[in-house]
Short mmCIF file of N, CA and C in Angstrom, two decimals:
data_model
loop_
_atom_site.label_atom_id
_atom_site.label_comp_id
_atom_site.label_asym_id
_atom_site.label_seq_id
_atom_site.Cartn_x
_atom_site.Cartn_y
_atom_site.Cartn_z
N MET X 1 87.06 -71.78 -1.54
CA MET X 1 87.76 -72.26 -0.37
C MET X 1 89.15 -72.77 -0.73
N ALA X 2 89.30 -73.24 -1.97
CA ALA X 2 90.61 -73.76 -2.36
C ALA X 2 91.68 -72.69 -2.30
N PHE X 3 91.29 -71.43 -2.50
CA PHE X 3 92.26 -70.35 -2.50
C PHE X 3 92.51 -69.81 -1.09
N LEU X 4 91.59 -70.06 -0.16
CA LEU X 4 91.71 -69.50 1.19
C LEU X 4 92.29 -70.46 2.20
N ASP X 5 92.37 -71.73 1.88
CA ASP X 5 92.82 -72.74 2.83
C ASP X 5 94.34 -72.88 2.81
N ASP X 6 95.00 -72.28 3.78
CA ASP X 6 96.46 -72.38 3.86
C ASP X 6 96.91 -73.78 4.23
N GLY X 7 96.06 -74.54 4.92
CA GLY X 7 96.41 -75.89 5.32
C GLY X 7 96.50 -76.85 4.15
N ALA X 8 95.89 -76.49 3.03
CA ALA X 8 95.90 -77.36 1.86
C ALA X 8 97.13 -77.12 0.98
N ALA X 9 97.88 -76.09 1.27
CA ALA X 9 99.05 -75.77 0.45
C ALA X 9 100.04 -76.93 0.47
N GLY X 10 100.45 -77.36 -0.69
CA GLY X 10 101.42 -78.43 -0.81
C GLY X 10 100.81 -79.82 -0.78
N LYS X 11 99.57 -79.94 -0.39
CA LYS X 11 98.90 -81.25 -0.37
C LYS X 11 98.28 -81.48 -1.74
N ARG X 12 98.82 -82.42 -2.49
CA ARG X 12 98.39 -82.65 -3.86
C ARG X 12 97.50 -83.86 -4.01
N GLY X 13 97.50 -84.76 -3.06
CA GLY X 13 96.69 -85.97 -3.20
C GLY X 13 97.17 -86.78 -4.39
N ASP X 14 96.26 -87.22 -5.23
CA ASP X 14 96.61 -88.02 -6.40
C ASP X 14 96.60 -87.22 -7.69
N LEU X 15 96.61 -85.89 -7.59
CA LEU X 15 96.57 -85.06 -8.79
C LEU X 15 97.91 -85.10 -9.51
N PRO X 16 97.90 -85.05 -10.84
CA PRO X 16 99.16 -84.96 -11.57
C PRO X 16 99.86 -83.63 -11.27
N SER X 17 101.15 -83.61 -11.40
CA SER X 17 101.92 -82.41 -11.03
C SER X 17 101.61 -81.21 -11.93
N TRP X 18 101.14 -81.45 -13.15
CA TRP X 18 100.86 -80.35 -14.09
C TRP X 18 99.52 -79.68 -13.82
N LEU X 19 98.67 -80.28 -12.98
CA LEU X 19 97.32 -79.76 -12.73
C LEU X 19 97.27 -79.01 -11.40
N PRO X 20 97.08 -77.69 -11.45
CA PRO X 20 96.96 -76.95 -10.18
C PRO X 20 95.72 -77.39 -9.41
N GLY X 21 95.86 -77.59 -8.11
CA GLY X 21 94.76 -78.06 -7.28
C GLY X 21 93.57 -77.12 -7.30
N GLU X 22 93.83 -75.81 -7.32
CA GLU X 22 92.73 -74.84 -7.34
C GLU X 22 91.92 -74.95 -8.63
N LEU X 23 92.61 -75.15 -9.75
CA LEU X 23 91.93 -75.29 -11.03
C LEU X 23 91.09 -76.57 -11.06
N TYR X 24 91.62 -77.63 -10.47
CA TYR X 24 90.89 -78.89 -10.39
C TYR X 24 89.60 -78.72 -9.59
N VAL X 25 89.66 -78.01 -8.47
CA VAL X 25 88.49 -77.81 -7.63
C VAL X 25 87.44 -76.99 -8.38
N ILE X 26 87.86 -75.96 -9.08
CA ILE X 26 86.92 -75.14 -9.84
C ILE X 26 86.30 -75.96 -10.96
N PHE X 27 87.11 -76.72 -11.69
CA PHE X 27 86.60 -77.57 -12.77
C PHE X 27 85.62 -78.61 -12.24
N LEU X 28 85.96 -79.25 -11.13
CA LEU X 28 85.08 -80.26 -10.53
C LEU X 28 83.77 -79.63 -10.08
N SER X 29 83.82 -78.42 -9.56
CA SER X 29 82.60 -77.72 -9.13
C SER X 29 81.70 -77.41 -10.32
N ILE X 30 82.28 -76.94 -11.41
CA ILE X 30 81.49 -76.61 -12.61
C ILE X 30 80.85 -77.86 -13.19
N VAL X 31 81.62 -78.94 -13.30
CA VAL X 31 81.08 -80.19 -13.84
C VAL X 31 79.96 -80.72 -12.94
N SER X 32 80.14 -80.65 -11.64
CA SER X 32 79.11 -81.10 -10.70
C SER X 32 77.83 -80.30 -10.85
N GLU X 33 77.97 -78.99 -10.97
CA GLU X 33 76.78 -78.13 -11.12
C GLU X 33 76.06 -78.41 -12.44
N LEU X 34 76.81 -78.61 -13.51
CA LEU X 34 76.18 -78.90 -14.80
C LEU X 34 75.44 -80.24 -14.77
N LEU X 35 76.04 -81.24 -14.14
CA LEU X 35 75.36 -82.53 -14.02
C LEU X 35 74.12 -82.42 -13.14
N ALA X 36 74.23 -81.69 -12.06
CA ALA X 36 73.06 -81.50 -11.18
C ALA X 36 71.96 -80.75 -11.90
N PHE X 37 72.32 -79.80 -12.76
CA PHE X 37 71.32 -79.01 -13.48
C PHE X 37 70.53 -79.85 -14.48
N THR X 38 71.11 -80.95 -14.95
CA THR X 38 70.37 -81.79 -15.88
C THR X 38 69.10 -82.35 -15.25
N ALA X 39 69.05 -82.43 -13.93
CA ALA X 39 67.84 -82.89 -13.24
C ALA X 39 66.68 -81.93 -13.48
N VAL X 40 66.97 -80.67 -13.73
CA VAL X 40 65.91 -79.71 -14.03
C VAL X 40 65.19 -80.09 -15.32
N GLY X 41 65.91 -80.72 -16.24
CA GLY X 41 65.30 -81.17 -17.48
C GLY X 41 64.21 -82.22 -17.28
N LEU X 42 64.21 -82.86 -16.11
CA LEU X 42 63.16 -83.84 -15.82
C LEU X 42 61.83 -83.18 -15.48
N ILE X 43 61.87 -81.90 -15.13
CA ILE X 43 60.63 -81.19 -14.80
C ILE X 43 60.34 -80.03 -15.74
N ALA X 44 61.33 -79.62 -16.52
CA ALA X 44 61.15 -78.49 -17.44
C ALA X 44 60.81 -79.00 -18.84
N ALA X 45 60.19 -78.13 -19.61
CA ALA X 45 59.79 -78.49 -20.98
C ALA X 45 61.01 -78.82 -21.84
N TRP X 46 62.16 -78.16 -21.59
CA TRP X 46 63.32 -78.41 -22.45
C TRP X 46 63.89 -79.81 -22.26
N GLY X 47 63.43 -80.55 -21.28
CA GLY X 47 63.91 -81.91 -21.08
C GLY X 47 63.16 -82.95 -21.88
N GLU X 48 62.23 -82.51 -22.73
CA GLU X 48 61.43 -83.46 -23.49
C GLU X 48 61.78 -83.50 -24.98
N TRP X 49 62.56 -82.57 -25.46
CA TRP X 49 62.96 -82.60 -26.86
C TRP X 49 64.38 -82.07 -27.00
N PHE X 50 65.02 -82.45 -28.09
CA PHE X 50 66.39 -82.01 -28.34
C PHE X 50 66.37 -80.53 -28.73
N PRO X 51 67.31 -79.74 -28.24
CA PRO X 51 67.32 -78.30 -28.55
C PRO X 51 67.73 -78.03 -30.00
N ARG X 52 67.51 -76.78 -30.41
CA ARG X 52 67.83 -76.37 -31.80
C ARG X 52 69.28 -76.60 -32.16
N TRP X 53 70.18 -76.38 -31.21
CA TRP X 53 71.61 -76.45 -31.51
C TRP X 53 72.12 -77.89 -31.57
N PHE X 54 71.28 -78.88 -31.26
CA PHE X 54 71.71 -80.28 -31.27
C PHE X 54 71.66 -80.79 -32.71
N PRO X 55 72.81 -81.20 -33.27
CA PRO X 55 72.83 -81.60 -34.68
C PRO X 55 71.97 -82.83 -34.97
N TRP X 56 71.30 -82.81 -36.07
CA TRP X 56 70.49 -83.90 -36.65
C TRP X 56 69.22 -84.25 -35.87
N LEU X 57 69.18 -83.99 -34.59
CA LEU X 57 68.03 -84.42 -33.80
C LEU X 57 67.18 -83.25 -33.29
N HIS X 58 67.58 -82.01 -33.61
CA HIS X 58 66.89 -80.86 -33.04
C HIS X 58 65.40 -80.88 -33.37
N GLY X 59 64.60 -80.56 -32.37
CA GLY X 59 63.16 -80.53 -32.53
C GLY X 59 62.48 -81.87 -32.36
N ARG X 60 63.23 -82.94 -32.19
CA ARG X 60 62.62 -84.26 -32.00
C ARG X 60 62.52 -84.56 -30.51
N THR X 61 61.53 -85.37 -30.15
CA THR X 61 61.39 -85.71 -28.74
C THR X 61 62.53 -86.60 -28.29
N ILE X 62 62.91 -86.45 -27.05
CA ILE X 62 63.94 -87.29 -26.47
C ILE X 62 63.29 -88.60 -26.06
N PRO X 63 63.82 -89.73 -26.51
CA PRO X 63 63.25 -91.01 -26.06
C PRO X 63 63.33 -91.10 -24.53
N THR X 64 62.26 -91.55 -23.93
CA THR X 64 62.17 -91.59 -22.47
C THR X 64 63.36 -92.30 -21.82
N PRO X 65 63.81 -93.46 -22.32
CA PRO X 65 64.94 -94.12 -21.66
C PRO X 65 66.24 -93.31 -21.67
N VAL X 66 66.39 -92.43 -22.66
CA VAL X 66 67.62 -91.62 -22.74
C VAL X 66 67.74 -90.71 -21.51
N ALA X 67 66.63 -90.28 -20.97
CA ALA X 67 66.65 -89.45 -19.76
C ALA X 67 66.49 -90.28 -18.50
N VAL X 68 65.65 -91.31 -18.55
CA VAL X 68 65.32 -92.06 -17.34
C VAL X 68 66.46 -92.96 -16.87
N VAL X 69 67.12 -93.65 -17.77
CA VAL X 69 68.18 -94.59 -17.36
C VAL X 69 69.32 -93.87 -16.63
N PRO X 70 69.90 -92.79 -17.18
CA PRO X 70 70.95 -92.10 -16.43
C PRO X 70 70.44 -91.50 -15.11
N ALA X 71 69.19 -91.04 -15.11
CA ALA X 71 68.65 -90.45 -13.88
C ALA X 71 68.47 -91.51 -12.80
N VAL X 72 68.02 -92.71 -13.18
CA VAL X 72 67.88 -93.80 -12.20
C VAL X 72 69.25 -94.22 -11.67
N LEU X 73 70.21 -94.34 -12.57
CA LEU X 73 71.57 -94.68 -12.13
C LEU X 73 72.13 -93.62 -11.19
N GLY X 74 71.90 -92.35 -11.53
CA GLY X 74 72.36 -91.26 -10.68
C GLY X 74 71.68 -91.27 -9.33
N ALA X 75 70.36 -91.48 -9.31
CA ALA X 75 69.62 -91.50 -8.05
C ALA X 75 70.09 -92.65 -7.17
N THR X 76 70.32 -93.80 -7.77
CA THR X 76 70.80 -94.96 -7.01
C THR X 76 72.19 -94.70 -6.45
N THR X 77 73.07 -94.19 -7.29
CA THR X 77 74.44 -93.90 -6.85
C THR X 77 74.45 -92.87 -5.73
N LEU X 78 73.70 -91.79 -5.89
CA LEU X 78 73.67 -90.75 -4.86
C LEU X 78 73.10 -91.26 -3.54
N THR X 79 72.06 -92.06 -3.61
CA THR X 79 71.47 -92.60 -2.39
C THR X 79 72.46 -93.50 -1.66
N ILE X 80 73.09 -94.40 -2.38
CA ILE X 80 74.05 -95.30 -1.75
C ILE X 80 75.25 -94.53 -1.23
N MET X 81 75.78 -93.62 -2.04
CA MET X 81 76.99 -92.89 -1.67
C MET X 81 76.79 -92.04 -0.41
N TRP X 82 75.72 -91.23 -0.38
CA TRP X 82 75.54 -90.34 0.76
C TRP X 82 75.07 -91.07 2.01
N THR X 83 74.30 -92.15 1.83
CA THR X 83 73.92 -92.95 2.99
C THR X 83 75.15 -93.59 3.62
N ALA X 84 76.01 -94.16 2.79
CA ALA X 84 77.25 -94.77 3.29
C ALA X 84 78.14 -93.73 3.96
N ALA X 85 78.25 -92.56 3.35
CA ALA X 85 79.10 -91.51 3.93
C ALA X 85 78.59 -91.08 5.30
N PHE X 86 77.27 -90.91 5.44
CA PHE X 86 76.72 -90.48 6.72
C PHE X 86 76.80 -91.59 7.77
N LEU X 87 76.53 -92.82 7.39
CA LEU X 87 76.58 -93.91 8.36
C LEU X 87 77.99 -94.12 8.89
N THR X 88 78.97 -94.09 7.99
CA THR X 88 80.35 -94.26 8.45
C THR X 88 80.80 -93.08 9.28
N GLU X 89 80.36 -91.89 8.92
CA GLU X 89 80.75 -90.70 9.68
C GLU X 89 80.13 -90.74 11.08
N LEU X 90 78.88 -91.15 11.16
CA LEU X 90 78.23 -91.26 12.47
C LEU X 90 78.87 -92.36 13.32
N ALA X 91 79.42 -93.38 12.66
CA ALA X 91 80.11 -94.45 13.38
C ALA X 91 81.51 -94.03 13.80
N GLY X 92 81.97 -92.88 13.34
CA GLY X 92 83.29 -92.38 13.73
C GLY X 92 84.43 -92.91 12.90
N VAL X 93 84.11 -93.40 11.69
CA VAL X 93 85.16 -93.89 10.79
C VAL X 93 84.98 -93.26 9.43
N THR X 94 86.03 -93.33 8.61
CA THR X 94 85.96 -92.85 7.24
C THR X 94 85.40 -93.97 6.36
N LEU X 95 85.19 -93.69 5.08
CA LEU X 95 84.71 -94.72 4.17
C LEU X 95 85.70 -95.87 4.03
N ARG X 96 86.96 -95.61 4.28
CA ARG X 96 87.99 -96.66 4.22
C ARG X 96 88.06 -97.47 5.51
N GLY X 97 87.34 -97.03 6.55
CA GLY X 97 87.34 -97.74 7.82
C GLY X 97 88.32 -97.20 8.84
N ASP X 98 89.10 -96.18 8.46
CA ASP X 98 90.03 -95.56 9.40
C ASP X 98 89.25 -94.69 10.38
N PRO X 99 89.78 -94.49 11.58
CA PRO X 99 89.10 -93.58 12.51
C PRO X 99 89.03 -92.16 11.94
N THR X 100 87.94 -91.47 12.25
CA THR X 100 87.77 -90.09 11.78
C THR X 100 88.87 -89.23 12.39
N PRO X 101 89.54 -88.40 11.59
CA PRO X 101 90.62 -87.55 12.12
C PRO X 101 90.10 -86.60 13.21
N ALA X 102 90.98 -86.21 14.09
CA ALA X 102 90.61 -85.33 15.20
C ALA X 102 90.16 -83.96 14.71
N ASP X 103 90.67 -83.51 13.56
CA ASP X 103 90.29 -82.19 13.06
C ASP X 103 89.08 -82.23 12.12
N PHE X 104 88.38 -83.35 12.08
CA PHE X 104 87.19 -83.47 11.23
C PHE X 104 86.10 -82.56 11.78
N PRO X 105 85.34 -81.86 10.90
CA PRO X 105 84.37 -80.86 11.38
C PRO X 105 83.34 -81.39 12.37
N SER X 106 82.88 -82.62 12.21
CA SER X 106 81.86 -83.13 13.13
C SER X 106 82.40 -83.41 14.51
N ARG X 107 83.71 -83.56 14.64
CA ARG X 107 84.32 -83.85 15.94
C ARG X 107 84.62 -82.59 16.73
N ALA X 108 84.42 -81.43 16.10
CA ALA X 108 84.69 -80.18 16.80
C ALA X 108 83.71 -79.95 17.94
N GLY X 109 82.48 -80.46 17.77
CA GLY X 109 81.46 -80.29 18.81
C GLY X 109 80.84 -78.91 18.74
N GLY X 110 79.80 -78.72 19.53
CA GLY X 110 79.16 -77.41 19.62
C GLY X 110 78.55 -76.94 18.32
N TRP X 111 78.61 -75.63 18.10
CA TRP X 111 77.97 -75.03 16.93
C TRP X 111 78.66 -75.44 15.63
N GLU X 112 79.99 -75.72 15.67
CA GLU X 112 80.68 -76.12 14.45
C GLU X 112 80.13 -77.44 13.91
N ALA X 113 79.91 -78.42 14.81
CA ALA X 113 79.34 -79.69 14.39
C ALA X 113 77.90 -79.50 13.91
N PHE X 114 77.14 -78.63 14.58
CA PHE X 114 75.76 -78.36 14.18
C PHE X 114 75.72 -77.78 12.76
N VAL X 115 76.59 -76.81 12.47
CA VAL X 115 76.62 -76.20 11.13
C VAL X 115 77.05 -77.24 10.10
N TYR X 116 78.01 -78.07 10.46
CA TYR X 116 78.46 -79.13 9.56
C TYR X 116 77.29 -80.03 9.17
N TYR X 117 76.56 -80.53 10.16
CA TYR X 117 75.44 -81.42 9.87
C TYR X 117 74.30 -80.69 9.16
N LEU X 118 74.09 -79.44 9.51
CA LEU X 118 73.04 -78.66 8.86
C LEU X 118 73.34 -78.48 7.37
N CYS X 119 74.60 -78.30 7.03
CA CYS X 119 74.99 -78.09 5.63
C CYS X 119 75.00 -79.39 4.82
N TYR X 120 75.37 -80.49 5.45
CA TYR X 120 75.53 -81.73 4.71
C TYR X 120 74.33 -82.67 4.79
N ALA X 121 73.45 -82.50 5.74
CA ALA X 121 72.28 -83.38 5.87
C ALA X 121 71.39 -83.40 4.63
N PRO X 122 71.18 -82.27 3.93
CA PRO X 122 70.34 -82.33 2.73
C PRO X 122 70.86 -83.28 1.64
N LEU X 123 72.13 -83.62 1.68
CA LEU X 123 72.67 -84.55 0.69
C LEU X 123 72.01 -85.92 0.80
N LEU X 124 71.49 -86.26 1.97
CA LEU X 124 70.78 -87.53 2.13
C LEU X 124 69.49 -87.57 1.31
N LEU X 125 68.94 -86.41 1.02
CA LEU X 125 67.70 -86.34 0.25
C LEU X 125 67.91 -86.26 -1.25
N TRP X 126 69.13 -85.99 -1.69
CA TRP X 126 69.42 -85.78 -3.10
C TRP X 126 69.01 -86.98 -3.95
N GLY X 127 69.46 -88.17 -3.59
CA GLY X 127 69.14 -89.37 -4.36
C GLY X 127 67.65 -89.69 -4.38
N PRO X 128 66.99 -89.75 -3.21
CA PRO X 128 65.55 -90.04 -3.21
C PRO X 128 64.72 -88.99 -3.95
N LEU X 129 65.08 -87.72 -3.83
CA LEU X 129 64.33 -86.69 -4.56
C LEU X 129 64.55 -86.79 -6.06
N LEU X 130 65.76 -87.12 -6.48
CA LEU X 130 66.02 -87.34 -7.90
C LEU X 130 65.22 -88.55 -8.40
N ALA X 131 65.10 -89.58 -7.58
CA ALA X 131 64.30 -90.75 -7.96
C ALA X 131 62.83 -90.36 -8.11
N ALA X 132 62.32 -89.53 -7.22
CA ALA X 132 60.92 -89.11 -7.31
C ALA X 132 60.66 -88.29 -8.57
N VAL X 133 61.57 -87.38 -8.89
CA VAL X 133 61.41 -86.56 -10.09
C VAL X 133 61.54 -87.44 -11.34
N THR X 134 62.43 -88.41 -11.31
CA THR X 134 62.59 -89.32 -12.44
C THR X 134 61.33 -90.15 -12.65
N PHE X 135 60.74 -90.62 -11.57
CA PHE X 135 59.50 -91.40 -11.68
C PHE X 135 58.38 -90.54 -12.26
N ALA X 136 58.28 -89.30 -11.82
CA ALA X 136 57.25 -88.39 -12.35
C ALA X 136 57.48 -88.14 -13.84
N TYR X 137 58.73 -87.95 -14.24
CA TYR X 137 59.07 -87.76 -15.66
C TYR X 137 58.67 -88.99 -16.46
N TYR X 138 59.00 -90.17 -15.95
CA TYR X 138 58.68 -91.41 -16.64
C TYR X 138 57.17 -91.57 -16.81
N ARG X 139 56.42 -91.33 -15.76
CA ARG X 139 54.96 -91.46 -15.85
C ARG X 139 54.37 -90.46 -16.84
N ARG X 140 54.87 -89.21 -16.79
CA ARG X 140 54.36 -88.19 -17.71
C ARG X 140 54.67 -88.56 -19.15
N ARG X 141 55.89 -88.99 -19.39
CA ARG X 141 56.31 -89.30 -20.77
C ARG X 141 55.66 -90.57 -21.30
N THR X 142 55.49 -91.59 -20.46
CA THR X 142 54.86 -92.81 -20.95
C THR X 142 53.37 -92.58 -21.19
N ALA X 143 52.74 -91.70 -20.44
CA ALA X 143 51.34 -91.36 -20.69
C ALA X 143 51.22 -90.64 -22.03
N GLU X 144 52.19 -89.77 -22.36
CA GLU X 144 52.18 -89.08 -23.65
C GLU X 144 52.38 -90.05 -24.80
N HIS X 145 53.24 -91.04 -24.62
CA HIS X 145 53.53 -91.99 -25.69
C HIS X 145 52.36 -92.93 -25.94
N ARG X 146 51.51 -93.15 -24.94
CA ARG X 146 50.34 -93.99 -25.16
C ARG X 146 49.34 -93.29 -26.07
N THR X 147 49.29 -91.94 -25.97
CA THR X 147 48.34 -91.21 -26.80
C THR X 147 48.94 -90.76 -28.13
N ALA X 148 50.26 -90.62 -28.19
CA ALA X 148 50.92 -90.18 -29.42
C ALA X 148 51.93 -91.24 -29.83
N PRO X 149 51.68 -92.00 -30.90
CA PRO X 149 52.57 -93.09 -31.29
C PRO X 149 53.89 -92.58 -31.87
N GLY X 150 54.89 -93.46 -31.84
CA GLY X 150 56.18 -93.15 -32.47
C GLY X 150 57.25 -92.82 -31.47
N GLY X 151 58.48 -93.12 -31.80
CA GLY X 151 59.60 -92.85 -30.91
C GLY X 151 60.11 -91.44 -31.04
N LEU X 152 60.87 -91.16 -32.09
CA LEU X 152 61.42 -89.83 -32.30
C LEU X 152 60.46 -89.04 -33.17
N GLN X 153 59.66 -88.23 -32.53
CA GLN X 153 58.69 -87.42 -33.26
C GLN X 153 59.24 -86.01 -33.44
N ARG X 154 58.92 -85.42 -34.56
CA ARG X 154 59.31 -84.03 -34.78
C ARG X 154 58.22 -83.15 -34.21
N ILE X 155 58.64 -82.15 -33.42
CA ILE X 155 57.70 -81.20 -32.87
C ILE X 155 57.63 -80.02 -33.83
N PRO X 156 56.51 -79.81 -34.51
CA PRO X 156 56.44 -78.80 -35.59
C PRO X 156 56.79 -77.39 -35.12
N GLU X 157 56.31 -76.98 -33.94
CA GLU X 157 56.58 -75.60 -33.54
C GLU X 157 58.05 -75.34 -33.25
N LEU X 158 58.82 -76.37 -32.93
CA LEU X 158 60.26 -76.19 -32.71
C LEU X 158 61.02 -76.22 -34.03
N SER X 159 60.52 -76.95 -34.99
CA SER X 159 61.22 -77.08 -36.26
C SER X 159 61.24 -75.77 -37.03
N ARG X 160 60.22 -74.96 -36.83
CA ARG X 160 60.13 -73.69 -37.57
C ARG X 160 61.01 -72.60 -37.00
N ARG X 161 61.45 -72.75 -35.76
CA ARG X 161 62.23 -71.69 -35.12
C ARG X 161 63.63 -71.61 -35.63
#
């Protein structure tokens, strides 16, 4: 969209002059997707041990707090952020308290507002769902640690690969 939006031409916001806006949007999108993908590690087997390419720690289990603490912080931040964004938007103001601009998608009415809400409403579930997955990861991992002692354990089948 950064390349197709003629209305954004010349609008730089707070970006430094040396950074093209389109490149910033692409970089921000990639970083966001990579961070979001780390949540898959809470349900996938690769989220329980360090990979082969990780220096010095490869094949060892990841300590539970190393995954749980950032996930809890992320879930809390996402829940607060998107709840605040939706409540202020429904109240007709921006997060800064200014009135919502006339060209804001939700003010268009009709099918445009419906599509806007349809696309953005799932963001309200992002934080709570991340919290649920984090809790499941924590319970699974703490149950494993009760039966298998030790913090950083070497997983033999990974060490041989």
